[in-house]
Coordinates of C-alpha atoms and ligand atoms in Angstrom, one line a residue:
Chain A
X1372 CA -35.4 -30.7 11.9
X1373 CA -32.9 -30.5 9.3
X1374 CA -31.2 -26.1 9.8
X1375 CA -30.8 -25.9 6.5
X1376 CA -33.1 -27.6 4.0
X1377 CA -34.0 -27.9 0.1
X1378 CA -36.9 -29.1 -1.5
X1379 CA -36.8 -30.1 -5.3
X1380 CA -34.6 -26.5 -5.6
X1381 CA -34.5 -26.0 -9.0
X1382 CA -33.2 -23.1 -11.2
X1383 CA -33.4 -22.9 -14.7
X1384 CA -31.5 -19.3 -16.3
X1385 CA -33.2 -18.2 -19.3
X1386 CA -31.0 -16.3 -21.6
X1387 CA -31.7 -13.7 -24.1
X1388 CA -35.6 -14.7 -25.3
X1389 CA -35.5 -18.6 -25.8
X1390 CA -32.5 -20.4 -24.6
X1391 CA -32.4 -21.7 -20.8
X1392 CA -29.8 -23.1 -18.8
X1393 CA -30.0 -25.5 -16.2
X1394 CA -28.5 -24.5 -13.2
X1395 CA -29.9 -26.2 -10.3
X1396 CA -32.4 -29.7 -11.0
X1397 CA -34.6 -30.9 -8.3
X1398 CA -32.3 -30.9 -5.4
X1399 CA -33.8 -31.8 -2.6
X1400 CA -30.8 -31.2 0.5
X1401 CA -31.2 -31.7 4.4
X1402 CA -28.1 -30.5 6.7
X1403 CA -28.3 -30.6 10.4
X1404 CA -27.3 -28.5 13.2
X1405 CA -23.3 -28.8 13.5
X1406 CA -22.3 -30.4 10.5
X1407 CA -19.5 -29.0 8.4
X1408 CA -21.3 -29.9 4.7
X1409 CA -19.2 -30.0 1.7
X1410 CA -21.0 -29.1 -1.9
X1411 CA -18.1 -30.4 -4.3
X1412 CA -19.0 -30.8 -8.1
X1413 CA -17.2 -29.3 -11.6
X1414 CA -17.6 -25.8 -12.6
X1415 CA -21.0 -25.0 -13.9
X1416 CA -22.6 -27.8 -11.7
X1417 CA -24.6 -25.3 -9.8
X1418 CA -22.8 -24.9 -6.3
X1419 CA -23.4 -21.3 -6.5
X1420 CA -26.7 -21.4 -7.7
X1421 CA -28.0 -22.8 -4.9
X1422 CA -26.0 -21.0 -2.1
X1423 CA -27.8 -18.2 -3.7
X1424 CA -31.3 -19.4 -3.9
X1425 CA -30.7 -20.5 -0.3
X1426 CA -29.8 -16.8 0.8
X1427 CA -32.7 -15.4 -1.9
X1428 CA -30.3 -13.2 -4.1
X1429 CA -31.9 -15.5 -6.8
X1430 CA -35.1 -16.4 -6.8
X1431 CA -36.0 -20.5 -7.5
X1432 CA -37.9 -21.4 -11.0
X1433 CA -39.5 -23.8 -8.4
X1434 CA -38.7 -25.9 -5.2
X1435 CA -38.2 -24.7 -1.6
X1436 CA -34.8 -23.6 0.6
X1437 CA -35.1 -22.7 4.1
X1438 CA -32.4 -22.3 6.6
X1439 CA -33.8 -22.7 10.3
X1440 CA -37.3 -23.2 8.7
X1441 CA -37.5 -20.0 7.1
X1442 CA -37.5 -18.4 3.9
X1443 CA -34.5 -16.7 2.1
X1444 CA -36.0 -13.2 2.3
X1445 CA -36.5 -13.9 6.1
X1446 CA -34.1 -11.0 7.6
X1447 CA -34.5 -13.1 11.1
X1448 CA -32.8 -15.5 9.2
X1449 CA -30.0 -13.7 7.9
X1450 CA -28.7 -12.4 11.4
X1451 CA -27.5 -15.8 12.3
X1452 CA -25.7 -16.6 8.8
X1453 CA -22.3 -15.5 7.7
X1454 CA -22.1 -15.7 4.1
X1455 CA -19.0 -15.1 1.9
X1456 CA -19.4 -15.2 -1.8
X1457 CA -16.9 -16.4 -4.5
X1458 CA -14.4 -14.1 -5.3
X1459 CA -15.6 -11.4 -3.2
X1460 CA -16.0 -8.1 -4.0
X1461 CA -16.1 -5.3 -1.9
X1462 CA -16.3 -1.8 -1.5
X1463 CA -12.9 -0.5 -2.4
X1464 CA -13.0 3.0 -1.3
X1465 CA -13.4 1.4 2.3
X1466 CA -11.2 0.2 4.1
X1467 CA -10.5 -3.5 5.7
X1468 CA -11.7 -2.0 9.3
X1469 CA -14.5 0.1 8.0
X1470 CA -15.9 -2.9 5.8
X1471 CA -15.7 -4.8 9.2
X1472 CA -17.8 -1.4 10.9
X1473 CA -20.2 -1.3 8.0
X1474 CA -21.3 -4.7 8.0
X1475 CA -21.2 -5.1 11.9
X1476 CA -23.8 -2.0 11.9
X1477 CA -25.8 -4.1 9.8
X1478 CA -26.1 -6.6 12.3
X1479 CA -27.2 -3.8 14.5
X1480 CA -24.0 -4.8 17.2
X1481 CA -23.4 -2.2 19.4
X1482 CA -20.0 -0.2 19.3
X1483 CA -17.9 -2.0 21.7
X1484 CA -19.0 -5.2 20.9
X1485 CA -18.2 -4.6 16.9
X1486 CA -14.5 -3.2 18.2
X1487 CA -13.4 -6.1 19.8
X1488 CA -15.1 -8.6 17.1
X1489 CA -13.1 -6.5 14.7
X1490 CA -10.3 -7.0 16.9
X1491 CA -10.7 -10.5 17.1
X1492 CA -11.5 -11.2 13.6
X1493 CA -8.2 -9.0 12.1
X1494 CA -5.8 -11.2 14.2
X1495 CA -8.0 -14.2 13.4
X1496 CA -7.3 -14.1 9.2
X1497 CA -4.1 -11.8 9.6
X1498 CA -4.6 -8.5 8.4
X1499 CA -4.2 -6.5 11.5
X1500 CA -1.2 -4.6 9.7
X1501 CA -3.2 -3.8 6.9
X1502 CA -6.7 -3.0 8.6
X1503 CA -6.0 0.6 7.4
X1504 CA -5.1 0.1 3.8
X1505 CA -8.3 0.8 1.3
X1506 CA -9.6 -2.2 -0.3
X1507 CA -8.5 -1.3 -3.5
X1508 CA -4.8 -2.0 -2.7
X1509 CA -5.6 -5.3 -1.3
X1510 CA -4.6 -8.8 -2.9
X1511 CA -6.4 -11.6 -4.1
X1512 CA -6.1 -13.5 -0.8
X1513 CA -6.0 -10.6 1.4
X1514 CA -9.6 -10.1 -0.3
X1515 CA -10.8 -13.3 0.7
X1516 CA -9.3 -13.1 3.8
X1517 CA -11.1 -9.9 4.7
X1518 CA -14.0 -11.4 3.6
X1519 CA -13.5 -14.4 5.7
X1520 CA -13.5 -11.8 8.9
X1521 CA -16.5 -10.1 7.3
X1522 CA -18.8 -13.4 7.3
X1523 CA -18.2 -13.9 10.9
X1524 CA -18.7 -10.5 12.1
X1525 CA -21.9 -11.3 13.7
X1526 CA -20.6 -14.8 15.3
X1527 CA -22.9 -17.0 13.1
X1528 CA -24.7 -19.7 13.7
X1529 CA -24.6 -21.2 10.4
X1530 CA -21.9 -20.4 7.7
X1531 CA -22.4 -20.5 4.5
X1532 CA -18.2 -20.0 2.0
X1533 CA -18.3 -20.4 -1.9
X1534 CA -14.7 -21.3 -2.0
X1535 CA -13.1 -20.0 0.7
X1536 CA -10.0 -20.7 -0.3
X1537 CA -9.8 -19.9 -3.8
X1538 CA -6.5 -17.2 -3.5
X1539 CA -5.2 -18.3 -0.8
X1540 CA -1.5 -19.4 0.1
X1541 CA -0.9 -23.0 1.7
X1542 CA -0.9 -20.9 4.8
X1543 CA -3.9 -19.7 4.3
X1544 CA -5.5 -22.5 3.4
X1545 CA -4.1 -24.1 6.1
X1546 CA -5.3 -21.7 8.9
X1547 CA -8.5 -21.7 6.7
X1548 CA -9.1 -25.3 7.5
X1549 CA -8.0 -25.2 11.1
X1550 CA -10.6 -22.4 11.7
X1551 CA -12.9 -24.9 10.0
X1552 CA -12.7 -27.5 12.4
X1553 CA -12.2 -25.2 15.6
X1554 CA -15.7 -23.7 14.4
X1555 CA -17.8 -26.9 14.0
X1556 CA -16.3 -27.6 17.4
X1557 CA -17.9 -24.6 18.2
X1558 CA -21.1 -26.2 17.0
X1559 CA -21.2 -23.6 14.3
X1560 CA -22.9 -25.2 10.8
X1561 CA -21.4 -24.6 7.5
X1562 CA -22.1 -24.9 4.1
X1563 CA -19.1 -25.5 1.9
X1564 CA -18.2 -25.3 -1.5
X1565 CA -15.2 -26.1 -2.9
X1566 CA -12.6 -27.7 -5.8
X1567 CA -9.8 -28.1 -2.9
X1568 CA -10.8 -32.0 -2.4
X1569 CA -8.1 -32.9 -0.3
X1570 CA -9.3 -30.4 2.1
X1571 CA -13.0 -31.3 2.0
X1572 CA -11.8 -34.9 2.8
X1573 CA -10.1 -33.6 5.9
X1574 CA -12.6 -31.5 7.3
X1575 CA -16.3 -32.3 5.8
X1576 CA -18.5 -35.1 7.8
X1577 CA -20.8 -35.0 4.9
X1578 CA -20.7 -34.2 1.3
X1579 CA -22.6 -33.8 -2.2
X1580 CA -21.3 -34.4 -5.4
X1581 CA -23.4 -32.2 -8.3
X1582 CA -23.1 -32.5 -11.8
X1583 CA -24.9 -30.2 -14.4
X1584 CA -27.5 -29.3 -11.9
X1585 CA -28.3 -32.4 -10.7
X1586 CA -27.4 -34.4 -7.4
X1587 CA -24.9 -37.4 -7.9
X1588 CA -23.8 -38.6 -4.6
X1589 CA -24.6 -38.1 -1.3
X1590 CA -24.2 -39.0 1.7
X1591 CA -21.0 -39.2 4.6
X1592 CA -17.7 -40.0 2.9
X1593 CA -16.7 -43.1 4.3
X1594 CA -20.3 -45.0 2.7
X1595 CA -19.8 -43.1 -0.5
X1596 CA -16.1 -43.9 -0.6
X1597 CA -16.8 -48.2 -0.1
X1598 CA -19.7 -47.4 -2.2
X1599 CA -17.4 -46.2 -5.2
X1600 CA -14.7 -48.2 -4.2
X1601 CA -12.3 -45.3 -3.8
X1602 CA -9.4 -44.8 -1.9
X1603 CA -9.7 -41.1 -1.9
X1604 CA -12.2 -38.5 -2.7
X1605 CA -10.7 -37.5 -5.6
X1606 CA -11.1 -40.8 -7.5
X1607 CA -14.6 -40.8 -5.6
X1608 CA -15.1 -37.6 -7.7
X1609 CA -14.0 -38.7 -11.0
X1610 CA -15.9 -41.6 -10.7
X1611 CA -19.2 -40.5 -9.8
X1612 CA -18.6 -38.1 -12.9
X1613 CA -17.3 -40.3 -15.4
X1614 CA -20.4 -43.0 -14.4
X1615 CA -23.1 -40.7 -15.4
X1616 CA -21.4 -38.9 -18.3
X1617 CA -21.1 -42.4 -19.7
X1618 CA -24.5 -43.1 -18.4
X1619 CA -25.9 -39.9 -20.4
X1620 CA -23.6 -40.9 -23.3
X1621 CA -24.8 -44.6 -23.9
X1622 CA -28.5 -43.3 -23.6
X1623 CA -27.5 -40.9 -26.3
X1624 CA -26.7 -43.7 -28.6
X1625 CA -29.2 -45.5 -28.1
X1626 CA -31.5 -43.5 -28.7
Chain B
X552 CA -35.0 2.8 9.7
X553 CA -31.6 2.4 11.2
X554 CA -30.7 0.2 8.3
X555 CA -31.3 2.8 5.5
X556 CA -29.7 5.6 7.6
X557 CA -26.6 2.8 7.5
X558 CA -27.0 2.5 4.0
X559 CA -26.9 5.8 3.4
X560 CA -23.7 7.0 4.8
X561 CA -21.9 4.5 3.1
X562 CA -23.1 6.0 -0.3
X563 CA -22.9 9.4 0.7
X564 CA -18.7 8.1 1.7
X565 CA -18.8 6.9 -1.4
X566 CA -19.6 9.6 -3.5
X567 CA -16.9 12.0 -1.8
X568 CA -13.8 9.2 -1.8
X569 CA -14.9 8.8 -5.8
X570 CA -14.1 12.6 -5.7
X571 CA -16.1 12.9 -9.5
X572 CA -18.8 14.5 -7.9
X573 CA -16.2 17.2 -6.9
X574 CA -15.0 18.0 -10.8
X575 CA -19.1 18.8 -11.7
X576 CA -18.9 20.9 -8.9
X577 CA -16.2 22.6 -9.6
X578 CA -17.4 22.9 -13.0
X579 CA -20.4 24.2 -12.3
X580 CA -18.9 27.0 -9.8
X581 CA -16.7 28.1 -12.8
X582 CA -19.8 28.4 -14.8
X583 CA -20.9 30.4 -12.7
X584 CA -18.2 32.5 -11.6
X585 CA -17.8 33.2 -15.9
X586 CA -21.6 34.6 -15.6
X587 CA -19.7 37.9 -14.6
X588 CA -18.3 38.6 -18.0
X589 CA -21.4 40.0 -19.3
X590 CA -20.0 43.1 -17.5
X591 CA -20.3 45.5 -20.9
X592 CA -24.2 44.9 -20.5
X593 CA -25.8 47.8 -19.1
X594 CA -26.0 47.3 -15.0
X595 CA -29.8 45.9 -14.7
X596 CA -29.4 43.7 -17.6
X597 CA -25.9 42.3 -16.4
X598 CA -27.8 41.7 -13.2
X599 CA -30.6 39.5 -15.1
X600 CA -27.9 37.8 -17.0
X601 CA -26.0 36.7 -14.3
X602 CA -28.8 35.6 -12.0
X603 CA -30.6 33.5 -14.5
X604 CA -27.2 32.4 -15.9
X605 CA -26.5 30.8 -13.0
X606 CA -30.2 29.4 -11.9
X607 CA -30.0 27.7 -15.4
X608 CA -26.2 26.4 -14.3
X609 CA -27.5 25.5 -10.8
X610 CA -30.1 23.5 -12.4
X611 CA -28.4 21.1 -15.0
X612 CA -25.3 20.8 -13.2
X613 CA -28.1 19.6 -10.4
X614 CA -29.9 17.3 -13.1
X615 CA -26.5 16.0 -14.1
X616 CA -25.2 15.2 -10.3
X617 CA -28.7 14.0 -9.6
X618 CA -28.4 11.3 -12.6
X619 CA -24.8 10.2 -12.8
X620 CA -25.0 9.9 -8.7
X621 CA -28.5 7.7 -8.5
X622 CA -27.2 5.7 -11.4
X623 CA -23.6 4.7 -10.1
X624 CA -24.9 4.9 -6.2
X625 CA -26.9 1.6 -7.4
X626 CA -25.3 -0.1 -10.5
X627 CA -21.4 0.4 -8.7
X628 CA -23.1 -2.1 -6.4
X629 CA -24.1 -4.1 -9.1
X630 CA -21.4 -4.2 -11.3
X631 CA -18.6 -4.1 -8.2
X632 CA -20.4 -7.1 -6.9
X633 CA -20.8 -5.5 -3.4
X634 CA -24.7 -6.4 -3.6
X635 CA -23.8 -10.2 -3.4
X636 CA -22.5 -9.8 -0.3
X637 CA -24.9 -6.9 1.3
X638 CA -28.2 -8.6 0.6
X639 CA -27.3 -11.3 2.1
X640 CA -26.6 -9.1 5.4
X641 CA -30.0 -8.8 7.4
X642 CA -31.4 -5.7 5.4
X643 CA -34.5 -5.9 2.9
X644 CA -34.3 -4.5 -1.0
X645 CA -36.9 -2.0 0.2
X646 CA -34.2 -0.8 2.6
X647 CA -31.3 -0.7 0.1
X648 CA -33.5 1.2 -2.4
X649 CA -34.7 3.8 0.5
X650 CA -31.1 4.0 1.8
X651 CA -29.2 4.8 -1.7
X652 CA -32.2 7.2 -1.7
X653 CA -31.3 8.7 1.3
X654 CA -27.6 8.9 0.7
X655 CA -28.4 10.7 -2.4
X656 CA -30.6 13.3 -0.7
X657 CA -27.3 14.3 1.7
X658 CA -24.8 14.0 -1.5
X659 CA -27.0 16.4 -3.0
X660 CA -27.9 18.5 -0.3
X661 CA -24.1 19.0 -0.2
X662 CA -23.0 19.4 -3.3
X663 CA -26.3 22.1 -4.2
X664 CA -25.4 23.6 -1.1
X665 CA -21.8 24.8 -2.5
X666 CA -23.9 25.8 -5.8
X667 CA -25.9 28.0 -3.8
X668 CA -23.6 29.5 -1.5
X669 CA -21.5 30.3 -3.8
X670 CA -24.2 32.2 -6.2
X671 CA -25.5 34.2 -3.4
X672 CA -22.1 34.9 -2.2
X673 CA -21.9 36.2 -6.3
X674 CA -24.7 38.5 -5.8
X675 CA -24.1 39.9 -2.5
X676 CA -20.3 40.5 -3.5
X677 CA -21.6 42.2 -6.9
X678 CA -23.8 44.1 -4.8
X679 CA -27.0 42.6 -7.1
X680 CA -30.1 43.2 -4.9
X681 CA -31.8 39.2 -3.8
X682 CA -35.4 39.1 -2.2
X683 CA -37.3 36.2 -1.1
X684 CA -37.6 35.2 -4.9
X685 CA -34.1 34.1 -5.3
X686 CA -34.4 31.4 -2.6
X687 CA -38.0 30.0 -3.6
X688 CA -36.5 29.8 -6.9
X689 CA -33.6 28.0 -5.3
X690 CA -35.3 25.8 -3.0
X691 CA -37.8 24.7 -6.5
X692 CA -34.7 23.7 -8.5
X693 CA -33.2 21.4 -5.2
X694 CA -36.8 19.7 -5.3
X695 CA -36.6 19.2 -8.6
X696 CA -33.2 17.8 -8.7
X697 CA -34.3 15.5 -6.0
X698 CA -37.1 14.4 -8.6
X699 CA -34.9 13.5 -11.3
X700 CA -32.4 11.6 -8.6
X701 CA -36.0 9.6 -7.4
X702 CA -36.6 8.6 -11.3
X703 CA -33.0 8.0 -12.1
X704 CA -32.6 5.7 -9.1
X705 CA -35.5 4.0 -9.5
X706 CA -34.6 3.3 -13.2
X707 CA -31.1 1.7 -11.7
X708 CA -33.2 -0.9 -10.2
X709 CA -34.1 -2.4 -13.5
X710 CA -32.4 -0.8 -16.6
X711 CA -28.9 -0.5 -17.6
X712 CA -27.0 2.4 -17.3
X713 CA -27.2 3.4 -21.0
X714 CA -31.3 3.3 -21.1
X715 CA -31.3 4.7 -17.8
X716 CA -29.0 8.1 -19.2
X717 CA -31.5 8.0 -22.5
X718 CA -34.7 7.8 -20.5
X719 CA -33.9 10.3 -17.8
X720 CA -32.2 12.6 -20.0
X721 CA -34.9 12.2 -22.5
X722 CA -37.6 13.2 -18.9
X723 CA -35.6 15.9 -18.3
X724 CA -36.1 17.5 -22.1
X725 CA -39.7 16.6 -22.5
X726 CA -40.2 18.0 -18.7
X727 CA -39.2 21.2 -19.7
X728 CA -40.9 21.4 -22.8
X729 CA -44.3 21.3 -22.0
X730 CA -45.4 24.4 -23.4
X731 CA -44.2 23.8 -26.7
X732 CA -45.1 20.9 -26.1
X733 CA -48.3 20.7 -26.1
X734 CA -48.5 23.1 -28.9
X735 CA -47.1 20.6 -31.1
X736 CA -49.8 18.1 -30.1
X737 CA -52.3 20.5 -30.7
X738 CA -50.8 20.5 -34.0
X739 CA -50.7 16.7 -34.8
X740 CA -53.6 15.2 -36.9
X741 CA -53.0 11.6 -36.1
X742 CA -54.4 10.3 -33.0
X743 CA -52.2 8.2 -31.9
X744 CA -49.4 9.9 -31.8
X745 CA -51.6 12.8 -30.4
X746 CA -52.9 10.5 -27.3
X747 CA -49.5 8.9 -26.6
X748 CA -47.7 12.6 -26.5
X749 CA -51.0 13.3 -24.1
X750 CA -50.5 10.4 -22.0
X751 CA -47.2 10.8 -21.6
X752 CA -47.6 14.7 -20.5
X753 CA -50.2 13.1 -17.9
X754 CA -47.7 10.9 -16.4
X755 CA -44.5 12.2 -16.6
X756 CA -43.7 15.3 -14.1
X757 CA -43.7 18.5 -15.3
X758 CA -40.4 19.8 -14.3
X759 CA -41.6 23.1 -15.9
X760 CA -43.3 23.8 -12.2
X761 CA -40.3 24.5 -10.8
X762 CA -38.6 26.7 -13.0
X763 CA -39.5 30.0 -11.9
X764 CA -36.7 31.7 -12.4
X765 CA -37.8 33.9 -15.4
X766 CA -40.4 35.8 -13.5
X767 CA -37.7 36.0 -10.3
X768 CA -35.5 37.4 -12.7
X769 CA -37.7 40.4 -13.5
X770 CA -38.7 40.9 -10.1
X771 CA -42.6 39.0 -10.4
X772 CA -43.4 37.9 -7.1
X773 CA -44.1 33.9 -6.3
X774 CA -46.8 33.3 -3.9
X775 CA -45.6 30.8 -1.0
X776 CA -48.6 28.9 -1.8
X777 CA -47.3 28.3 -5.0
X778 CA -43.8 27.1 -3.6
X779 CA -46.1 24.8 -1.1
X780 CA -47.9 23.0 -4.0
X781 CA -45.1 22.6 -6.5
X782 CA -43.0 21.0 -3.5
X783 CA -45.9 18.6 -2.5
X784 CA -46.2 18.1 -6.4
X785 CA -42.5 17.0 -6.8
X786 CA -42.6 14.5 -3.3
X787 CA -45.6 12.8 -5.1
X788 CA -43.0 12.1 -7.9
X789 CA -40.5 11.0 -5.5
X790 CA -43.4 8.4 -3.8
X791 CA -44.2 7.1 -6.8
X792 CA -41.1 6.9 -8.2
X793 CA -39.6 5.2 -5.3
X794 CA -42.3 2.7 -5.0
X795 CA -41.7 1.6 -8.6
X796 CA -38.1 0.9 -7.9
X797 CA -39.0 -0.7 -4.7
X798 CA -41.2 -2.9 -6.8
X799 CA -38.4 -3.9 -9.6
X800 CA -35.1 -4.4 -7.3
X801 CA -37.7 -6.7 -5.4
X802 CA -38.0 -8.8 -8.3
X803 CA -34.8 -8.8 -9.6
X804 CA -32.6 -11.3 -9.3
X805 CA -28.4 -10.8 -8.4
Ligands
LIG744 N1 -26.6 -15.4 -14.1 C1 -26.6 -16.5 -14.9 N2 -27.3 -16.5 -16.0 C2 -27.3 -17.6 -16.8 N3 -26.8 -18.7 -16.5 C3 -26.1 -18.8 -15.3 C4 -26.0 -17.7 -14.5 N4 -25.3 -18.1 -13.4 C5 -24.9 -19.4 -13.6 N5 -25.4 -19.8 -14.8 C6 -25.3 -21.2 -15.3 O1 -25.7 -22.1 -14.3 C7 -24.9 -23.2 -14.3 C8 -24.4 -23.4 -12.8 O2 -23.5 -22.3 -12.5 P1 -22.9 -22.1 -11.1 O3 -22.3 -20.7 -11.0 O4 -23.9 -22.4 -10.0 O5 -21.8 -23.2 -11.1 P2 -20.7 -23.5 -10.0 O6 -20.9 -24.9 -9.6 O7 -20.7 -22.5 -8.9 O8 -19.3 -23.4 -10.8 P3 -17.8 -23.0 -10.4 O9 -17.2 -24.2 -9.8 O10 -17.2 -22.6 -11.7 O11 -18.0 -21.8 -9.4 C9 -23.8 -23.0 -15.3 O12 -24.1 -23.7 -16.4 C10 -23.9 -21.5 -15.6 O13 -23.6 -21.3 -17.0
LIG745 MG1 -19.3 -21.2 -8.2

């Protein structure tokens, strides 16, 4: 069985009174145990739409998500998944360690345990010289780092980054990538979005391409890749792109 | 239950590394302290100025810490973008509705408990004679205040801030003008008006109840029974308000 799974997901905003966006159409998404997944597509396709319906902080216009079978608003469920949101936010009258201690308590981890995660997870993304500094005084990329160390604070099974490295410096993004890989080894699954596409080339087994909502490609990248005909994912992506928006444009005429 | 206790320090940290809590304190202790210059009153009339002076300051500066907090201790998530992160931890809504709750019982527990202290400090120091009276009185204005945080939060769940300021401020007036009140509906021809003025006296609490501080003041005693009810009365307010924000953050999407 497929650990995290969508069925015909599909969001549709409505705005004001009358008008409705589309942000997520039919998408129907299996990813098994281990994988490292990569949700590519341009902005406004819907990658964050349905990272959200799959952790129920939006609610599907109709469709399923589970992850491990069950629900979004299964709390179960949410113990075993680190989640870190695009440009992250957080609480800026804390600071890095006490966001580290706040969320830990959430996971109900016990306080030894939480120190030496917290520990861990500071020397892991590099802030340990900064762990006392308030929030408020911390960077762009020391944000997402923080947040980085925050979405693993209860060792999860399956992670779930909306541009994790969005901020970062080539170092960052580097070590980003390495903890990447060293995780899957770790049989970890995660979800990935990202616009970084030589990175998702290097690191994803699998990936989806969406586009206005809907799916486009998917599949692992080597088949899509001969599919296209591309040498890289980049022209994979422009491609798959191009192909429908000409698709969607000859329709238009001849209509 | 150990998720909303959780929940609730961080707001109650919150609210004293803002420090803005601490300037309608501070404010409200001035207030107060300024009650004193009705010294060329004669000495029993000084005494009633003073006291009810300060049960009145007590009170709004309550109703304004009660409001501001409930409304920023939930939309600050909101508009900070903390709740993207925190619902996705393993808590419910119910729990981060009950938890802000909670966190806004201790911040005002805290900051009414200064208030207080420092009032009946006032007295004793002025050498004003307190029975019983002054702390029913007392204890009916914290219940109260604990009300209006109830309907403020729970209006946080689904309103925006500016609503949420109009409609609790707007509870607050109509609260404490019941007995005028419903004079003026007796006074109303058309019906409509006259059953939606009664309806909404029906439902909306009656803040009135806990304002005892005129007959304190002149030295009419309050029955504990009466404290009893009026405190039951306001937790049944705080239920129902609760629930209903329970019910809307549920349904609302981040
Ligand atoms: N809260 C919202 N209300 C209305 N429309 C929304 C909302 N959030 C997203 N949308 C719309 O849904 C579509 C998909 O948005 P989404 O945020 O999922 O894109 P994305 O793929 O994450 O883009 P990006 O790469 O820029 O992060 C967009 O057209 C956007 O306008
Ligand atoms: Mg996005």
């Amino acid at each position: 069985m497929a650990i995290i799974e969508t069925k015909d997901l599909t969001k549709i905003y409505t705005i004001g009174r009358k008008r409705t966006v589309v942000g997520l159409d039919h998408l129907t998404l299996e990813i098994e145990e281990g994988e490292l997944f990569g949700i590519l597509g341009p902005n406004g396709s819907g990658k964050t739409t349905c990272l959200k319906l799959l952790l129920g902080t939006l609610f599907p216009t109709s469709g399923e998500a589970y992850i491990m079978g069950k629900t979004p608003y299964d709390v179960s469920m949410k113990k075993e998944v680190g989640f870190l949101p695009e440009n992250p936010y957080y609480y800026e009258y804390l600071t890095g360690r006490e966001l580290l201690i706040f969320y830990g308590k959430l996971f109900d981890m016990d306080k030894d345990a939480l120190n030496e995660k917290i520990e861990e997870l500071l020397n892991l993304v590099g802030l340990h010289n900064t762990q006392k500094l308030s929030l408020r005084h911390y960077s762009k990329g020391m944000l997402e780092r923080i947040g980085l160390a925050a979405s693993l604070i209860n060792d999860p099974k399956i992670l779930i980054l909306d541009e994790p490295t969005t901020g970062l410096d080539p170092i960052g993004c580097r070590d980003t990538r390495n903890l990447l890989i060293q995780l899957k080894e770790m049989g970890k699954t995660i979800l990935l979005s990202s616009h970084f596409l030589s990175e998702v080339e290097r690191v994803c087994s699998r990936i989806a391409i969406l586009h206005r909502g809907l799916l486009l490609a998917l599949g692992r990248l080597d088949e899509l890749m001969s599919k296209y005909k591309s040498s890289n994912l980049e022209d994979l992506f422009v491609k798959t792109i191009n192909e429908y928006d000409e698709k969607i444009k000859s329709q238009g005429v001849a209509q | 239950m150990k998720k909303i206790w959780i929940l609730a320090c961080n707001t109650v940290k919150e609210s004293f590394r803002k420090k803005t809590t601490y300037i309608i304190v501070l404010f409200a202790l001035i207030m107060i302290a300024s009650s004193e210059f009705f010294a060329f009153l004669s000495s029993t009339e000084q005494y009633k100025m003073i006291t009810d002076t300060s049960f009145a300051v007590i009170e709004f500066f309550g109703f304004l810490l009660a409001m501001f907090g409930s409304i920023s201790a939930v939309s600050s998530e909101i508009e900070k973008r903390t709740i993207y992160t925190l619902l996705t931890k393993p808590i419910t809504r119910t729990n981060f509705v009950l938890g802000k709750y909670l966190g806004m019982f201790f911040i005002l527990l805290i900051n009414f408990s200064i208030m207080a202290v420092f009032f009946v400090g006032l007295l004793h120091f002025k050498k004003i004679p307190m029975d019983s009276g002054t702390f029913k009185a007392l204890f009916l204005i914290f219940v109260e205040i604990l009300v209006i945080a109830s309907i403020s939060l729970s209006l946080a769940t689904f309103t925006s801030d500016a609503f949420n300021i109009i409609a609790s401020s707007f509870i607050y007036i109509i609260g404490h003008l019941t007995g005028y009140g419903r004079q003026i509906i007796g006074m109303t021809k058309n019906i409509a008006v006259k059953g939606l003025a009664d309806m909404m006296y029906t439902i909306l609490p009656n803040y009135q109840n806990f304002t005892i501080r005129d007959k304190v003041v002149v030295g009419i005693p309050i029955p504990w029974q009466y404290v009893i009810i009026v405190t039951g009365y306001g937790i049944m307010y705080i239920v129902i308000a609760l629930l209903i924000g329970i019910y809307f953050f549920r349904t609302r999407e981040i």
